[in-house]
Coordinates of C-alpha atoms in Angstrom, one line a residue:
X1 CA 4.1 16.7 -24.2
X2 CA 1.2 15.7 -21.9
X3 CA 2.3 15.6 -18.2
X4 CA -0.9 14.6 -16.5
X5 CA -1.3 10.9 -16.7
X6 CA -3.3 8.1 -15.1
X7 CA -1.9 4.5 -15.7
X8 CA -4.0 1.6 -14.5
X9 CA -1.3 -0.8 -13.7
X10 CA -2.9 -4.3 -14.6
X11 CA -1.1 -7.0 -12.9
X12 CA 1.3 -9.4 -14.9
X13 CA 0.8 -7.5 -18.2
X14 CA 4.2 -5.9 -18.9
X15 CA 2.9 -3.0 -16.6
X16 CA 6.3 -2.8 -14.6
X17 CA 8.1 -2.0 -17.9
X18 CA 5.4 0.8 -18.7
X19 CA 5.9 2.0 -15.1
X20 CA 9.6 2.5 -15.8
X21 CA 8.7 4.6 -18.8
X22 CA 6.5 6.9 -16.6
X23 CA 9.0 7.0 -13.8
X24 CA 11.8 8.1 -16.1
X25 CA 9.6 10.8 -17.8
X26 CA 8.4 12.1 -14.4
X27 CA 12.0 11.9 -13.0
X28 CA 13.4 13.9 -15.9
X29 CA 10.7 16.5 -16.0
X30 CA 10.3 16.8 -12.1
X31 CA 6.7 15.9 -12.2
X32 CA 4.9 14.8 -9.0
X33 CA 3.6 11.2 -8.5
X34 CA 0.6 10.1 -6.5
X35 CA 2.5 7.8 -4.0
X36 CA 0.7 5.5 -1.5
X37 CA 0.7 7.0 2.0
X38 CA 3.8 5.5 3.9
X39 CA 5.4 4.7 0.6
X40 CA 5.3 1.2 -0.9
X41 CA 4.0 0.3 -4.3
X42 CA 0.3 -0.3 -3.8
X43 CA -2.5 2.2 -3.2
X44 CA -4.2 0.1 -0.6
X45 CA -4.8 -2.6 -3.3
X46 CA -7.2 -4.7 -3.4
X47 CA -9.5 -2.0 -2.0
X48 CA -11.2 0.3 -4.6
X49 CA -9.1 3.4 -4.8
X50 CA -9.8 6.3 -2.6
X51 CA -8.1 9.7 -2.8
X52 CA -7.1 9.5 0.8
X53 CA -4.8 6.6 0.0
X54 CA -2.4 9.1 -1.7
X55 CA 0.3 10.8 0.4
X56 CA -0.2 14.6 0.5
X57 CA -3.8 14.5 -0.5
X58 CA -6.2 16.6 1.7
X59 CA -9.8 17.3 0.6
X60 CA -9.4 20.9 2.0
X61 CA -6.6 21.8 -0.3
X62 CA -6.8 19.4 -3.2
X63 CA -3.3 19.2 -4.6
X64 CA -3.2 17.7 -8.1
X65 CA -0.5 15.2 -8.9
X66 CA 1.0 14.7 -12.3
X67 CA 1.2 10.9 -12.5
X68 CA -0.8 8.2 -10.8
X69 CA 0.5 4.8 -11.7
X70 CA 0.9 2.6 -8.7
X71 CA -1.1 -0.5 -8.2
X72 CA -4.8 0.5 -7.5
X73 CA -8.3 -1.0 -8.0
X74 CA -9.7 1.7 -10.3
X75 CA -12.5 3.9 -9.1
X76 CA -12.7 7.1 -11.3
X77 CA -14.6 9.5 -9.1
X78 CA -11.9 9.1 -6.5
X79 CA -9.1 9.2 -9.2
X80 CA -10.4 12.5 -10.4
X81 CA -9.8 14.1 -7.0
X82 CA -6.1 13.7 -7.2
X83 CA -5.4 14.4 -10.9
X84 CA -6.1 17.3 -13.3
X85 CA -9.4 17.0 -15.3
X86 CA -7.3 17.0 -18.5
X87 CA -5.2 13.9 -17.5
X88 CA -4.8 11.1 -20.1
X89 CA -6.0 7.7 -18.8
X90 CA -4.4 4.6 -20.2
X91 CA -3.9 1.0 -19.3
X92 CA -2.5 -2.2 -20.7
X93 CA -4.1 -5.6 -21.3
X94 CA -2.7 -9.1 -21.6
X95 CA -4.1 -12.2 -23.2
X96 CA -5.9 -14.0 -20.2
X97 CA -4.5 -17.3 -21.1
X98 CA -0.8 -16.2 -20.6
X99 CA -1.9 -13.8 -17.7
X100 CA -3.3 -16.7 -15.8
X101 CA -0.3 -19.0 -16.4
X102 CA 2.0 -16.1 -15.1
X103 CA -0.2 -15.4 -12.2
X104 CA -0.3 -19.0 -11.1
X105 CA 3.5 -19.0 -10.8
X106 CA 3.8 -15.5 -9.4
X107 CA 1.0 -15.7 -6.9
X108 CA 1.5 -19.3 -5.9
X109 CA 1.3 -18.4 -2.2
X110 CA -2.4 -17.2 -2.6
X111 CA -5.2 -19.1 -1.1
X112 CA -6.6 -20.2 -4.3
X113 CA -3.3 -21.5 -5.8
X114 CA -1.2 -22.6 -2.8
X115 CA -2.9 -26.1 -2.6
X116 CA -3.1 -26.9 -6.3
X117 CA 0.1 -28.6 -7.6
X118 CA -0.5 -27.3 -11.1
X119 CA -2.6 -25.0 -13.1
X120 CA -4.2 -28.1 -14.8
X121 CA -5.0 -29.4 -11.3
X122 CA -6.5 -26.0 -10.2
X123 CA -8.8 -25.8 -13.4
X124 CA -9.9 -29.4 -13.2
X125 CA -12.1 -28.4 -10.2
X126 CA -11.4 -24.6 -9.5
X127 CA -14.2 -24.2 -6.9
X128 CA -12.3 -26.9 -4.8
X129 CA -9.4 -24.4 -4.4
X130 CA -11.1 -21.2 -5.1
X131 CA -13.3 -19.2 -2.7
X132 CA -14.6 -15.8 -3.8
X133 CA -14.7 -14.7 -0.1
X134 CA -10.9 -15.1 0.2
X135 CA -9.2 -11.7 0.5
X136 CA -6.7 -12.6 -2.2
X137 CA -9.1 -14.5 -4.5
X138 CA -8.9 -11.9 -7.2
X139 CA -5.5 -13.2 -8.3
X140 CA -7.1 -16.3 -9.4
X141 CA -9.9 -15.2 -11.6
X142 CA -10.7 -12.3 -14.0
X143 CA -7.8 -10.4 -12.6
X144 CA -8.1 -7.5 -15.2
X145 CA -11.8 -7.1 -14.6
X146 CA -11.1 -6.8 -10.9
X147 CA -8.3 -4.2 -11.5
X148 CA -10.7 -2.2 -13.6
X149 CA -13.0 -2.1 -10.5
X150 CA -15.6 -4.6 -11.5
X151 CA -16.8 -7.9 -9.9
X152 CA -14.7 -10.8 -11.1
X153 CA -17.3 -13.2 -10.0
X154 CA -20.2 -11.7 -11.8
X155 CA -22.3 -13.9 -14.0
X156 CA -21.3 -13.4 -17.7
X157 CA -24.2 -12.0 -19.6
X158 CA -24.0 -10.2 -23.1
X159 CA -25.6 -7.2 -21.3
X160 CA -23.1 -7.1 -18.5
X161 CA -20.1 -7.5 -20.9
X162 CA -21.4 -4.4 -22.8
X163 CA -21.7 -2.4 -19.7
X164 CA -18.3 -3.2 -18.6
X165 CA -16.7 -2.5 -22.2
X166 CA -18.7 0.9 -22.4
X167 CA -17.6 1.8 -18.8
X168 CA -13.9 1.2 -19.7
X169 CA -14.2 3.1 -22.9
X170 CA -15.8 6.1 -21.2
X171 CA -13.0 6.3 -18.7
X172 CA -9.9 5.4 -20.7
X173 CA -8.4 7.3 -23.6
X174 CA -6.1 4.3 -24.7
X175 CA -5.8 0.6 -24.0
X176 CA -2.5 -1.0 -24.9
X177 CA -1.9 -4.5 -25.7
X178 CA 1.2 -6.3 -24.1
X179 CA 1.5 -8.9 -26.9
X180 CA 2.2 -5.9 -29.3
X181 CA 4.2 -4.0 -26.8
X182 CA 6.4 -2.0 -29.3
X183 CA 3.2 -1.0 -31.3
X184 CA 1.7 0.1 -28.0
X185 CA 4.6 2.3 -27.2
X186 CA 4.3 4.0 -30.6
X187 CA 0.7 4.6 -30.0
X188 CA 1.5 6.0 -26.4
X189 CA 4.1 8.2 -27.8
X190 CA 1.6 9.6 -30.3
X191 CA -1.1 10.2 -27.7
X192 CA 1.2 11.6 -25.2
X193 CA 3.2 13.8 -27.8
X194 CA 6.5 12.4 -26.4
X195 CA 9.6 11.7 -28.1
X196 CA 11.0 8.2 -29.1
X197 CA 13.6 8.0 -26.2
X198 CA 10.8 8.6 -23.6
X199 CA 9.0 5.4 -24.6
X200 CA 12.1 3.1 -25.1
X201 CA 12.4 0.5 -22.4
X202 CA 14.1 -2.7 -21.5
X203 CA 11.7 -5.5 -20.3
X204 CA 11.4 -5.3 -16.6
X205 CA 9.9 -7.8 -14.0
X206 CA 10.2 -10.7 -16.5
X207 CA 10.5 -14.4 -15.6
X208 CA 13.2 -16.8 -16.6
X209 CA 11.9 -19.2 -19.2
X210 CA 12.6 -22.1 -16.9
X211 CA 9.6 -21.1 -14.9
X212 CA 7.2 -20.8 -17.8
X213 CA 5.0 -23.7 -18.7
X214 CA 3.4 -24.5 -22.2
X215 CA -0.4 -25.0 -22.2
X216 CA -2.3 -27.6 -24.1
X217 CA -5.3 -26.4 -26.1
X218 CA -7.7 -28.0 -23.5
X219 CA -6.1 -25.9 -20.8
X220 CA -6.2 -22.8 -22.8
X221 CA -10.0 -23.2 -23.4
X222 CA -10.5 -23.9 -19.6
X223 CA -8.6 -20.6 -18.9
X224 CA -10.8 -18.7 -21.2
X225 CA -14.0 -20.0 -19.8
X226 CA -12.8 -19.6 -16.1
X227 CA -11.7 -15.9 -17.0
X228 CA -14.6 -15.2 -19.5
X229 CA -15.0 -11.5 -18.4
X230 CA -11.2 -10.9 -19.0
X231 CA -11.4 -12.8 -22.2
X232 CA -14.3 -10.5 -23.6
X233 CA -12.4 -7.3 -22.4
X234 CA -9.2 -8.6 -24.0
X235 CA -10.7 -9.5 -27.4
X236 CA -12.8 -6.3 -27.6
X237 CA -9.8 -4.0 -27.0
X238 CA -7.3 -6.0 -29.0
X239 CA -9.7 -5.4 -32.0
X240 CA -10.1 -1.5 -31.3
X241 CA -6.3 -1.3 -30.7
X242 CA -5.7 -2.3 -34.4
X243 CA -8.8 -0.1 -35.5
X244 CA -7.1 2.8 -33.8
X245 CA -3.7 2.1 -35.4
X246 CA -5.4 2.0 -38.8
X247 CA -7.3 5.1 -38.2
X248 CA -4.6 7.2 -36.6
X249 CA -1.3 6.0 -37.9
X250 CA -1.8 3.5 -40.7
X251 CA 0.1 0.0 -40.8
X252 CA 3.1 1.3 -43.0
X253 CA 4.0 4.1 -40.8
X254 CA 3.5 1.9 -37.7
X255 CA 5.9 -0.6 -39.3
X256 CA 8.4 2.3 -39.8
X257 CA 7.9 3.5 -36.2
X258 CA 8.4 0.1 -34.6
X259 CA 11.5 -0.5 -36.7
X260 CA 13.0 2.8 -35.4
X261 CA 12.0 2.1 -31.8
X262 CA 13.7 -1.4 -32.1
X263 CA 16.8 0.0 -33.6
X264 CA 17.1 2.7 -30.8
X265 CA 16.4 0.0 -28.1
X266 CA 19.3 -2.2 -29.6
X267 CA 21.6 0.9 -29.6
X268 CA 20.8 1.7 -26.0
X269 CA 21.3 -2.1 -25.1
X270 CA 24.8 -1.9 -26.7
X271 CA 25.6 1.4 -24.8
X272 CA 24.2 0.3 -21.4
X273 CA 24.1 -3.5 -20.9
X274 CA 26.8 -6.1 -20.4
X275 CA 26.1 -8.9 -22.8
X276 CA 23.1 -6.8 -24.2
X277 CA 20.5 -8.6 -22.3
X278 CA 18.9 -9.8 -19.1
X279 CA 20.6 -12.1 -16.6
X280 CA 19.4 -14.4 -13.8
X281 CA 19.1 -12.8 -10.3
X282 CA 22.2 -14.5 -9.0
X283 CA 24.2 -13.0 -11.8
X284 CA 23.3 -9.4 -11.0
X285 CA 26.4 -7.7 -9.7
X286 CA 24.9 -4.4 -8.4
X287 CA 22.5 -5.5 -5.5
X288 CA 20.5 -2.2 -6.0
X289 CA 19.6 -3.4 -9.5
X290 CA 18.3 -6.6 -8.3
X291 CA 14.4 -7.0 -8.7
X292 CA 12.1 -8.5 -6.0
X293 CA 11.7 -12.3 -6.3
X294 CA 8.2 -13.4 -5.8
X295 CA 6.4 -16.7 -5.7
X296 CA 8.1 -19.4 -7.6
X297 CA 9.1 -17.2 -10.5
X298 CA 12.7 -16.2 -11.2
X299 CA 12.7 -12.5 -12.1
X300 CA 15.6 -11.5 -14.4
X301 CA 17.5 -8.2 -14.3
X302 CA 20.5 -6.4 -15.8
X303 CA 24.2 -5.6 -15.4
X304 CA 25.4 -2.2 -16.7
X305 CA 28.4 -1.7 -18.7
X306 CA 31.4 -0.4 -16.8
X307 CA 33.3 2.8 -17.5
X308 CA 30.3 4.9 -18.8
X309 CA 30.5 8.7 -18.4
X310 CA 28.3 10.1 -15.7
X311 CA 25.4 11.3 -17.8
X312 CA 25.2 8.0 -19.8
X313 CA 25.4 5.9 -16.7
X314 CA 22.5 7.9 -15.1
X315 CA 20.3 7.3 -18.2
X316 CA 21.3 3.6 -18.4
X317 CA 20.6 3.1 -14.7
X318 CA 17.2 4.6 -14.9
X319 CA 16.4 2.2 -17.8
X320 CA 17.2 -0.9 -15.7
X321 CA 16.2 0.1 -12.1
X322 CA 13.6 -2.2 -10.8
X323 CA 10.1 -0.8 -10.0
X324 CA 10.4 -1.0 -6.3
X325 CA 13.9 0.6 -6.1
X326 CA 12.9 3.3 -8.6
X327 CA 9.6 4.1 -6.8
X328 CA 11.3 4.5 -3.4
X329 CA 14.1 6.7 -5.0
X330 CA 11.4 9.0 -6.4
X331 CA 9.4 8.9 -3.1
X332 CA 12.6 10.1 -1.4
X333 CA 13.2 12.9 -4.0
X334 CA 9.5 14.0 -3.7
X335 CA 9.2 14.1 0.0

């Protein structure tokens, strides 16, 4: 199994669920994490990543960490200072249309979104609300482009798009697609040589459907235009994702693997979860399992079954512990 990993945690792309997979694997195998100085869950985001953002890093005795997965703005030369040269680099992408709808709800308090009553209103005259100079403007435009380290306000030319795609391909071994989450986990398992249970997860940091809005075709087109760089990145890597599956696994075997993954996940849900699914924040009985509520989104969580034996309880708890709580527990364990 590969134990040196860099995960670029792209915002609002099922990345908290992926992070739980990495937390559990690192926790079980006593691996070291590159934590932000002073704890927390961001490596001085939205600044470009620097090795000095990592607790325990010192240029004179470069300690290598196994897993780098907290929010950062990618800058590979600096990342290379804190992880082994053999580390596997991966990230996850999401359709920019859904990404923007989610961001608008989740980051409602940011400069660009706070004065627009709806996403429609924002998109009808974005420059009325959006100022690239605002320190939080990146949440409102080409958020994936920004997280990968590029300029979200750059002019979109065929040449620039090619440069960005080539740069991402040169840095990353694997790009997952959140719309095909189960297929992504099978691919990840393959690349990291992990077993099935290591990549099983329950969806974390997800919104209650009541705070999701359906988008008209016109709005979708406007979102694509406004986030043109993100759209180019997404469509390119969505295509190469399937090419890779065809090349390395094949559709038939992929179907079998996804089926096995879903069956195992359902089995774990029966074992671990009351009612087998997620519940509203107010219905989470154990406050240590309550996820952070942010913006105007309602973030769901889980209740564990009672009366589990100690070992099963520990496994189940790891599966449903929200990112911030799990991160701080691992931080305490490591330091």
